[in-house]
């Protein structure tokens, strides 16, 4: 699982929604009303699908917050995050 697709979850001020987009194509994968809706309960994993990927999560102001890898077994380094 070397080359995982990359995604970014960021806030769209114009639409007042959180959007998950594929980095390479900027294609909208899923939108959420609240950041908590996107980051809880496996929503990101379900939106990405069975092939998994790496998701960069940004704060409301656009600053990087964290990165998550799905499935967790595909995380390239052994870390708790």
mmCIF file of N, CA and C in Angstrom:
data_model
loop_
_atom_site.group_PDB
_atom_site.id
_atom_site.type_symbol
_atom_site.label_atom_id
_atom_site.label_comp_id
_atom_site.label_asym_id
_atom_site.label_seq_id
_atom_site.Cartn_x
_atom_site.Cartn_y
_atom_site.Cartn_z
ATOM 1 N N UNK A 1 0.828 -1.190 0.000
ATOM 2 C CA UNK A 1 0.000 0.000 0.000
ATOM 3 C C UNK A 1 0.867 1.246 0.000
ATOM 4 N N UNK A 2 1.710 1.393 -0.976
ATOM 5 C CA UNK A 2 2.653 2.483 -0.992
ATOM 6 C C UNK A 2 2.071 3.827 -1.369
ATOM 7 N N UNK A 3 1.281 3.889 -2.414
ATOM 8 C CA UNK A 3 0.795 5.171 -2.912
ATOM 9 C C UNK A 3 -0.684 5.359 -2.618
ATOM 10 N N UNK A 4 -0.985 5.890 -1.466
ATOM 11 C CA UNK A 4 -2.378 6.131 -1.089
ATOM 12 C C UNK A 4 -2.872 7.435 -1.703
ATOM 13 N N UNK A 5 -4.130 7.481 -2.127
ATOM 14 C CA UNK A 5 -4.703 8.749 -2.601
ATOM 15 C C UNK A 5 -4.698 9.775 -1.466
ATOM 16 N N UNK A 6 -4.544 11.033 -1.813
ATOM 17 C CA UNK A 6 -4.490 12.095 -0.811
ATOM 18 C C UNK A 6 -5.737 12.979 -0.920
ATOM 19 N N UNK A 7 -6.262 13.336 0.251
ATOM 20 C CA UNK A 7 -7.473 14.143 0.351
ATOM 21 C C UNK A 7 -7.241 15.273 1.347
ATOM 22 N N UNK A 8 -8.080 16.305 1.267
ATOM 23 C CA UNK A 8 -8.035 17.403 2.231
ATOM 24 C C UNK A 8 -9.455 17.734 2.680
ATOM 25 N N UNK A 9 -9.630 17.851 3.996
ATOM 26 C CA UNK A 9 -10.898 18.291 4.580
ATOM 27 C C UNK A 9 -10.707 19.740 5.011
ATOM 28 N N UNK A 10 -11.470 20.652 4.403
ATOM 29 C CA UNK A 10 -11.339 22.068 4.736
ATOM 30 C C UNK A 10 -12.710 22.743 4.699
ATOM 31 N N UNK A 11 -12.765 23.922 5.309
ATOM 32 C CA UNK A 11 -14.026 24.664 5.388
ATOM 33 C C UNK A 11 -14.186 25.559 4.169
ATOM 34 N N UNK A 12 -15.363 25.498 3.544
ATOM 35 C CA UNK A 12 -15.704 26.373 2.427
ATOM 36 C C UNK A 12 -16.576 27.489 2.990
ATOM 37 N N UNK A 13 -16.015 28.686 3.090
ATOM 38 C CA UNK A 13 -16.741 29.807 3.701
ATOM 39 C C UNK A 13 -17.978 30.203 2.909
ATOM 40 N N UNK A 14 -17.880 30.164 1.599
ATOM 41 C CA UNK A 14 -19.009 30.579 0.757
ATOM 42 C C UNK A 14 -20.224 29.683 0.975
ATOM 43 N N UNK A 15 -19.996 28.391 1.069
ATOM 44 C CA UNK A 15 -21.100 27.438 1.261
ATOM 45 C C UNK A 15 -21.356 27.131 2.731
ATOM 46 N N UNK A 16 -20.456 27.570 3.600
ATOM 47 C CA UNK A 16 -20.516 27.283 5.032
ATOM 48 C C UNK A 16 -20.640 25.785 5.285
ATOM 49 N N UNK A 17 -19.759 25.019 4.616
ATOM 50 C CA UNK A 17 -19.712 23.564 4.766
ATOM 51 C C UNK A 17 -18.266 23.103 4.832
ATOM 52 N N UNK A 18 -18.082 21.916 5.384
ATOM 53 C CA UNK A 18 -16.781 21.260 5.375
ATOM 54 C C UNK A 18 -16.754 20.336 4.171
ATOM 55 N N UNK A 19 -15.697 20.451 3.361
ATOM 56 C CA UNK A 19 -15.618 19.680 2.121
ATOM 57 C C UNK A 19 -14.393 18.778 2.110
ATOM 58 N N UNK A 20 -14.621 17.543 1.718
ATOM 59 C CA UNK A 20 -13.543 16.579 1.528
ATOM 60 C C UNK A 20 -13.275 16.513 0.036
ATOM 61 N N UNK A 21 -12.060 16.903 -0.360
ATOM 62 C CA UNK A 21 -11.698 16.925 -1.781
ATOM 63 C C UNK A 21 -10.451 16.089 -2.021
ATOM 64 N N UNK A 22 -10.413 15.468 -3.187
ATOM 65 C CA UNK A 22 -9.221 14.733 -3.598
ATOM 66 C C UNK A 22 -8.177 15.761 -4.034
ATOM 67 N N UNK A 23 -6.958 15.641 -3.524
ATOM 68 C CA UNK A 23 -5.933 16.651 -3.772
ATOM 69 C C UNK A 23 -5.558 16.774 -5.241
ATOM 70 N N UNK A 24 -5.378 15.662 -5.913
ATOM 71 C CA UNK A 24 -4.877 15.691 -7.290
ATOM 72 C C UNK A 24 -5.879 16.335 -8.253
ATOM 73 N N UNK A 25 -7.141 15.996 -8.127
ATOM 74 C CA UNK A 25 -8.153 16.490 -9.067
ATOM 75 C C UNK A 25 -9.021 17.615 -8.492
ATOM 76 N N UNK A 26 -8.939 17.856 -7.197
ATOM 77 C CA UNK A 26 -9.772 18.834 -6.483
ATOM 78 C C UNK A 26 -11.261 18.485 -6.569
ATOM 79 N N UNK A 27 -11.554 17.238 -6.908
ATOM 80 C CA UNK A 27 -12.942 16.776 -7.016
ATOM 81 C C UNK A 27 -13.564 16.666 -5.625
ATOM 82 N N UNK A 28 -14.786 17.181 -5.495
ATOM 83 C CA UNK A 28 -15.515 17.088 -4.233
ATOM 84 C C UNK A 28 -15.957 15.646 -4.020
ATOM 85 N N UNK A 29 -15.560 15.076 -2.893
ATOM 86 C CA UNK A 29 -15.921 13.700 -2.562
ATOM 87 C C UNK A 29 -17.155 13.676 -1.672
ATOM 88 N N UNK A 30 -17.181 14.560 -0.677
ATOM 89 C CA UNK A 30 -18.286 14.590 0.291
ATOM 90 C C UNK A 30 -18.294 15.959 0.961
ATOM 91 N N UNK A 31 -19.471 16.417 1.357
ATOM 92 C CA UNK A 31 -19.558 17.659 2.127
ATOM 93 C C UNK A 31 -20.320 17.382 3.420
ATOM 94 N N UNK A 32 -19.991 18.150 4.445
ATOM 95 C CA UNK A 32 -20.554 17.959 5.779
ATOM 96 C C UNK A 32 -20.955 19.316 6.341
ATOM 97 N N UNK A 33 -22.022 19.344 7.140
ATOM 98 C CA UNK A 33 -22.474 20.589 7.754
ATOM 99 C C UNK A 33 -21.527 21.057 8.858
ATOM 100 N N UNK A 34 -20.953 20.100 9.592
ATOM 101 C CA UNK A 34 -20.071 20.418 10.712
ATOM 102 C C UNK A 34 -18.809 19.569 10.627
ATOM 103 N N UNK A 35 -17.714 20.103 11.119
ATOM 104 C CA UNK A 35 -16.449 19.366 11.119
ATOM 105 C C UNK A 35 -16.581 18.085 11.940
ATOM 106 N N UNK A 36 -17.306 18.161 13.040
ATOM 107 C CA UNK A 36 -17.498 16.991 13.895
ATOM 108 C C UNK A 36 -18.220 15.869 13.148
ATOM 109 N N UNK A 37 -19.127 16.220 12.242
ATOM 110 C CA UNK A 37 -19.820 15.209 11.437
ATOM 111 C C UNK A 37 -18.832 14.460 10.550
ATOM 112 N N UNK A 38 -17.830 15.162 10.064
ATOM 113 C CA UNK A 38 -16.854 14.562 9.158
ATOM 114 C C UNK A 38 -15.835 13.704 9.891
ATOM 115 N N UNK A 39 -15.429 14.135 11.079
ATOM 116 C CA UNK A 39 -14.323 13.466 11.761
ATOM 117 C C UNK A 39 -14.755 12.384 12.745
ATOM 118 N N UNK A 40 -16.032 12.241 13.003
ATOM 119 C CA UNK A 40 -16.496 11.250 13.976
ATOM 120 C C UNK A 40 -17.227 10.096 13.300
ATOM 121 N N UNK A 41 -17.215 8.969 13.958
ATOM 122 C CA UNK A 41 -18.037 7.839 13.545
ATOM 123 C C UNK A 41 -17.679 7.176 12.231
ATOM 124 N N UNK A 42 -16.456 7.323 11.775
ATOM 125 C CA UNK A 42 -16.042 6.650 10.548
ATOM 126 C C UNK A 42 -16.510 7.313 9.269
ATOM 127 N N UNK A 43 -16.957 8.560 9.348
ATOM 128 C CA UNK A 43 -17.463 9.261 8.161
ATOM 129 C C UNK A 43 -16.392 9.461 7.096
ATOM 130 N N UNK A 44 -15.176 9.830 7.509
ATOM 131 C CA UNK A 44 -14.095 10.020 6.537
ATOM 132 C C UNK A 44 -13.744 8.708 5.857
ATOM 133 N N UNK A 45 -13.633 7.657 6.639
ATOM 134 C CA UNK A 45 -13.306 6.340 6.092
ATOM 135 C C UNK A 45 -14.357 5.887 5.090
ATOM 136 N N UNK A 46 -15.618 6.101 5.412
ATOM 137 C CA UNK A 46 -16.706 5.713 4.510
ATOM 138 C C UNK A 46 -16.683 6.543 3.230
ATOM 139 N N UNK A 47 -16.372 7.825 3.340
ATOM 140 C CA UNK A 47 -16.342 8.700 2.166
ATOM 141 C C UNK A 47 -15.194 8.347 1.225
ATOM 142 N N UNK A 48 -14.071 7.941 1.791
ATOM 143 C CA UNK A 48 -12.899 7.599 0.978
ATOM 144 C C UNK A 48 -13.082 6.255 0.282
ATOM 145 N N UNK A 49 -13.724 5.322 0.967
ATOM 146 C CA UNK A 49 -13.974 4.028 0.353
ATOM 147 C C UNK A 49 -12.968 2.974 0.755
ATOM 148 N N UNK A 50 -13.101 1.811 0.155
ATOM 149 C CA UNK A 50 -12.315 0.646 0.563
ATOM 150 C C UNK A 50 -10.833 0.746 0.223
ATOM 151 N N UNK A 51 -10.464 1.584 -0.747
ATOM 152 C CA UNK A 51 -9.053 1.694 -1.118
ATOM 153 C C UNK A 51 -8.265 2.562 -0.149
ATOM 154 N N UNK A 52 -8.965 3.316 0.674
ATOM 155 C CA UNK A 52 -8.311 4.120 1.688
ATOM 156 C C UNK A 52 -7.647 5.359 1.135
ATOM 157 N N UNK A 53 -6.885 6.010 1.988
ATOM 158 C CA UNK A 53 -6.188 7.216 1.594
ATOM 159 C C UNK A 53 -5.696 7.984 2.801
ATOM 160 N N UNK A 54 -5.044 9.089 2.526
ATOM 161 C CA UNK A 54 -4.500 9.962 3.545
ATOM 162 C C UNK A 54 -5.289 11.270 3.523
ATOM 163 N N UNK A 55 -5.790 11.690 4.685
ATOM 164 C CA UNK A 55 -6.621 12.898 4.771
ATOM 165 C C UNK A 55 -5.927 13.953 5.624
ATOM 166 N N UNK A 56 -5.682 15.118 5.030
ATOM 167 C CA UNK A 56 -5.175 16.269 5.774
ATOM 168 C C UNK A 56 -6.392 17.039 6.264
ATOM 169 N N UNK A 57 -6.447 17.279 7.557
ATOM 170 C CA UNK A 57 -7.572 17.994 8.152
ATOM 171 C C UNK A 57 -7.094 19.392 8.535
ATOM 172 N N UNK A 58 -7.829 20.395 8.056
ATOM 173 C CA UNK A 58 -7.472 21.781 8.340
ATOM 174 C C UNK A 58 -8.438 22.386 9.353
ATOM 175 N N UNK A 59 -7.962 23.398 10.054
ATOM 176 C CA UNK A 59 -8.817 24.159 10.957
ATOM 177 C C UNK A 59 -9.684 25.102 10.128
ATOM 178 N N UNK A 60 -10.615 25.750 10.769
ATOM 179 C CA UNK A 60 -11.529 26.652 10.070
ATOM 180 C C UNK A 60 -10.783 27.781 9.354
ATOM 181 N N UNK A 61 -9.641 28.212 9.915
ATOM 182 C CA UNK A 61 -8.865 29.297 9.305
ATOM 183 C C UNK A 61 -7.909 28.806 8.217
ATOM 184 N N UNK A 62 -7.944 27.501 7.905
ATOM 185 C CA UNK A 62 -7.126 26.949 6.836
ATOM 186 C C UNK A 62 -5.777 26.412 7.271
ATOM 187 N N UNK A 63 -5.433 26.549 8.540
ATOM 188 C CA UNK A 63 -4.165 26.055 9.062
ATOM 189 C C UNK A 63 -4.254 24.543 9.262
ATOM 190 N N UNK A 64 -3.178 23.832 8.902
ATOM 191 C CA UNK A 64 -3.129 22.379 9.058
ATOM 192 C C UNK A 64 -3.321 21.994 10.517
ATOM 193 N N UNK A 65 -4.166 20.971 10.760
ATOM 194 C CA UNK A 65 -4.414 20.495 12.116
ATOM 195 C C UNK A 65 -3.832 19.108 12.326
ATOM 196 N N UNK A 66 -4.194 18.155 11.465
ATOM 197 C CA UNK A 66 -3.706 16.787 11.606
ATOM 198 C C UNK A 66 -3.876 16.025 10.303
ATOM 199 N N UNK A 67 -3.253 14.852 10.254
ATOM 200 C CA UNK A 67 -3.390 13.984 9.093
ATOM 201 C C UNK A 67 -3.787 12.600 9.586
ATOM 202 N N UNK A 68 -4.746 12.000 8.896
ATOM 203 C CA UNK A 68 -5.212 10.650 9.243
ATOM 204 C C UNK A 68 -5.078 9.745 8.030
ATOM 205 N N UNK A 69 -4.739 8.490 8.285
ATOM 206 C CA UNK A 69 -4.591 7.503 7.219
ATOM 207 C C UNK A 69 -5.645 6.423 7.388
ATOM 208 N N UNK A 70 -6.297 6.064 6.290
ATOM 209 C CA UNK A 70 -7.322 5.017 6.286
ATOM 210 C C UNK A 70 -6.964 3.985 5.235
ATOM 211 N N UNK A 71 -7.017 2.705 5.505
ATOM 212 C CA UNK A 71 -7.194 2.141 6.839
ATOM 213 C C UNK A 71 -5.963 2.411 7.692
ATOM 214 N N UNK A 72 -6.117 2.320 8.993
ATOM 215 C CA UNK A 72 -5.016 2.618 9.919
ATOM 216 C C UNK A 72 -3.790 1.741 9.645
ATOM 217 N N UNK A 73 -4.013 0.542 9.160
ATOM 218 C CA UNK A 73 -2.898 -0.370 8.876
ATOM 219 C C UNK A 73 -2.010 0.152 7.753
ATOM 220 N N UNK A 74 -2.493 1.112 6.966
ATOM 221 C CA UNK A 74 -1.715 1.671 5.861
ATOM 222 C C UNK A 74 -0.857 2.855 6.303
ATOM 223 N N UNK A 75 -0.926 3.223 7.584
ATOM 224 C CA UNK A 75 -0.125 4.334 8.088
ATOM 225 C C UNK A 75 1.350 4.009 7.875
ATOM 226 N N UNK A 76 2.091 4.879 7.175
ATOM 227 C CA UNK A 76 3.468 4.566 6.829
ATOM 228 C C UNK A 76 4.437 4.527 7.999
ATOM 229 N N UNK A 77 4.086 5.092 9.120
ATOM 230 C CA UNK A 77 4.976 5.030 10.271
ATOM 231 C C UNK A 77 4.199 4.551 11.486
ATOM 232 N N UNK A 78 4.911 3.938 12.366
ATOM 233 C CA UNK A 78 4.234 3.447 13.563
ATOM 234 C C UNK A 78 4.103 4.598 14.550
ATOM 235 N N UNK A 79 2.896 5.125 14.641
ATOM 236 C CA UNK A 79 2.621 6.231 15.545
ATOM 237 C C UNK A 79 1.235 6.047 16.146
ATOM 238 N N UNK A 80 0.997 6.726 17.242
ATOM 239 C CA UNK A 80 -0.318 6.637 17.870
ATOM 240 C C UNK A 80 -1.350 7.442 17.103
ATOM 241 N N UNK A 81 -0.924 8.422 16.306
ATOM 242 C CA UNK A 81 -1.839 9.300 15.582
ATOM 243 C C UNK A 81 -2.186 8.726 14.306
#
